[in-house]
C-alpha atoms as one frame of an Amber mdcrd trajectory, in Angstrom:
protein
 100.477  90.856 125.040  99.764  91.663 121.895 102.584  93.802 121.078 104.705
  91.298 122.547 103.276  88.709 119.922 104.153  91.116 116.914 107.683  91.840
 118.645 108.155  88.148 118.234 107.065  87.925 114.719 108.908  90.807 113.475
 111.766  89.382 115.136 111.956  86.139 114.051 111.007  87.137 110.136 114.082
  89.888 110.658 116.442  86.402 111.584 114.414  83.858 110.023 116.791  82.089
 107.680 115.989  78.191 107.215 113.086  77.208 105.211 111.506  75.619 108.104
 111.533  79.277 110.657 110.013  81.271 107.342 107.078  78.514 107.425 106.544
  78.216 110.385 106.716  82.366 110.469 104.277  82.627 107.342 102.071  80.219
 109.331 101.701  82.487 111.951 100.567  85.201 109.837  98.422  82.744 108.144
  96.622  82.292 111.959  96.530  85.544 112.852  94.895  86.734 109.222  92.268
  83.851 109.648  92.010  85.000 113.406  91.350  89.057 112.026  89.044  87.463
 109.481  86.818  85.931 111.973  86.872  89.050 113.958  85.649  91.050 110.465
  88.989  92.971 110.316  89.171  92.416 106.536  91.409  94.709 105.355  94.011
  93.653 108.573  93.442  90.165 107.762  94.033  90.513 104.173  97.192  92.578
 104.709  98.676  89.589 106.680  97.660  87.171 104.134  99.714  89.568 101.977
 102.829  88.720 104.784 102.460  85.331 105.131 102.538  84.722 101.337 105.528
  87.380 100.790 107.430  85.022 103.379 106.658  81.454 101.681 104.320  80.225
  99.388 101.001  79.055 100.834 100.669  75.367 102.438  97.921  74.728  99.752
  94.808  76.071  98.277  92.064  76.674 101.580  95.071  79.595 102.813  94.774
  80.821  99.260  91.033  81.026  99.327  90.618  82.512 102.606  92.835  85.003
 101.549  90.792  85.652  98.609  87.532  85.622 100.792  89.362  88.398 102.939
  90.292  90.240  99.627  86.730  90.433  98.381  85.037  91.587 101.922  87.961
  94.233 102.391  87.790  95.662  98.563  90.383  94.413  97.051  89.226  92.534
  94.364  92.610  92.539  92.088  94.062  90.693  95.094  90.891  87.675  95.680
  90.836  87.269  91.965  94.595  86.540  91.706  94.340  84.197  94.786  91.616
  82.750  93.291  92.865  81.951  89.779  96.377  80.709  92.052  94.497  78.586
  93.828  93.837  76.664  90.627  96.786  77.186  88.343  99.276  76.300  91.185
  97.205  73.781  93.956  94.552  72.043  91.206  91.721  73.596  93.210  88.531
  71.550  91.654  86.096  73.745  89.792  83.318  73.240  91.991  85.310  73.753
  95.566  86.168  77.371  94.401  83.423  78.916  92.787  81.108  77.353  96.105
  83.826  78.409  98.653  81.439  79.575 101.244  83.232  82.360 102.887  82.653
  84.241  99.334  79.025  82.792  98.943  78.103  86.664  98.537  80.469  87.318
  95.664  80.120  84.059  93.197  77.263  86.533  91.688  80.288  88.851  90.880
  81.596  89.328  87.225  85.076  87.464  87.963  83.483  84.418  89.009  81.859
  84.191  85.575  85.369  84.968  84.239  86.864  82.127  86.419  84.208  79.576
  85.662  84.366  80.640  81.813  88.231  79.996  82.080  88.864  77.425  84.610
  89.820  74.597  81.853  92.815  77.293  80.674  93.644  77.591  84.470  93.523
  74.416  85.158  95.815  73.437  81.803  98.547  75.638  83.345  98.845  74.130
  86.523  99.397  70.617  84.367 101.544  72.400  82.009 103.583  73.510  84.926
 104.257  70.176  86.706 107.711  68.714  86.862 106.891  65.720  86.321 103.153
  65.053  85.091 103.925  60.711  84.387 104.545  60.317  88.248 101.623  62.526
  88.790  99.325  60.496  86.727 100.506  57.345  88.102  99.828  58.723  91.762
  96.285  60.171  90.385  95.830  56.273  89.197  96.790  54.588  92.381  94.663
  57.222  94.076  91.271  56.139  91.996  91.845  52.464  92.559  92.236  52.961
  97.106  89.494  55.074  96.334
């Protein structure tokens, strides 16, 4: 069954052409890492994290941090820390959410946390520098705080 499963995904990202099939493919990586995660196949799980985001971008910033979680229990800590760092300068991830994140509770003692935490404000900065269009953004933000 199993081999039929990865028959099917290699399939469909071989003739995957609309937007919507490499989604809905990267998705199903997405699963499938979290589902290798949970089983504590790290280095499998972060591989397919690897795949899903090769296919199209993440859906928003918990796939990026569980694939950072999965980078720093397999080893590979240049991977996390550049999920981590994404997961603010392109999805606005608060401060607080990532350097708590508990599925790397065992790592926010690590050196790159007190990098990220040091440097969060200049991560942060470029995912505002790098909106299209930061008035409607800040009008949403505003209409936000007042149904809030």
């Amino acid at each position: 069954m199993k081999y039929i499963f990865f028959l099917f995904l290699f399939s469909t990202l071989l003739f995957s052409q609309t937007p919507k099939e490499k989604f809905t493919l990267s998705q199903n990586y997405i699963y499938l890492a979290n589902l290798d995660f949970y089983k504590k196949d790290y280095k499998l799980a972060t591989k397919k994290f690897k795949e899903a985001f090769k296919i199209h971008k993440a859906n928003d910033s918990y796939d990026i941090l569980n694939a950072a979680a999965s980078g720093f229990k397999s080893g590979d800590n240049k991977f996390a820390r550049k999920k981590v760092i994404e997961s603010i300068t392109k999805y606005a991830a608060p401060k607080d959410f990532v350097l708590e994140y508990d599925k790397y509770k065992d790592f926010n003692s690590d050196l790159i946390f007190k990098e990220i935490e040091k440097n969060y404000d200049f991560y942060i900065n470029e995912y505002f520098r790098n909106l299209k269009n930061p008035h409607t953004y800040f009008e949403v933000q505003k209409l936000v705080e007042k149904d809030q």
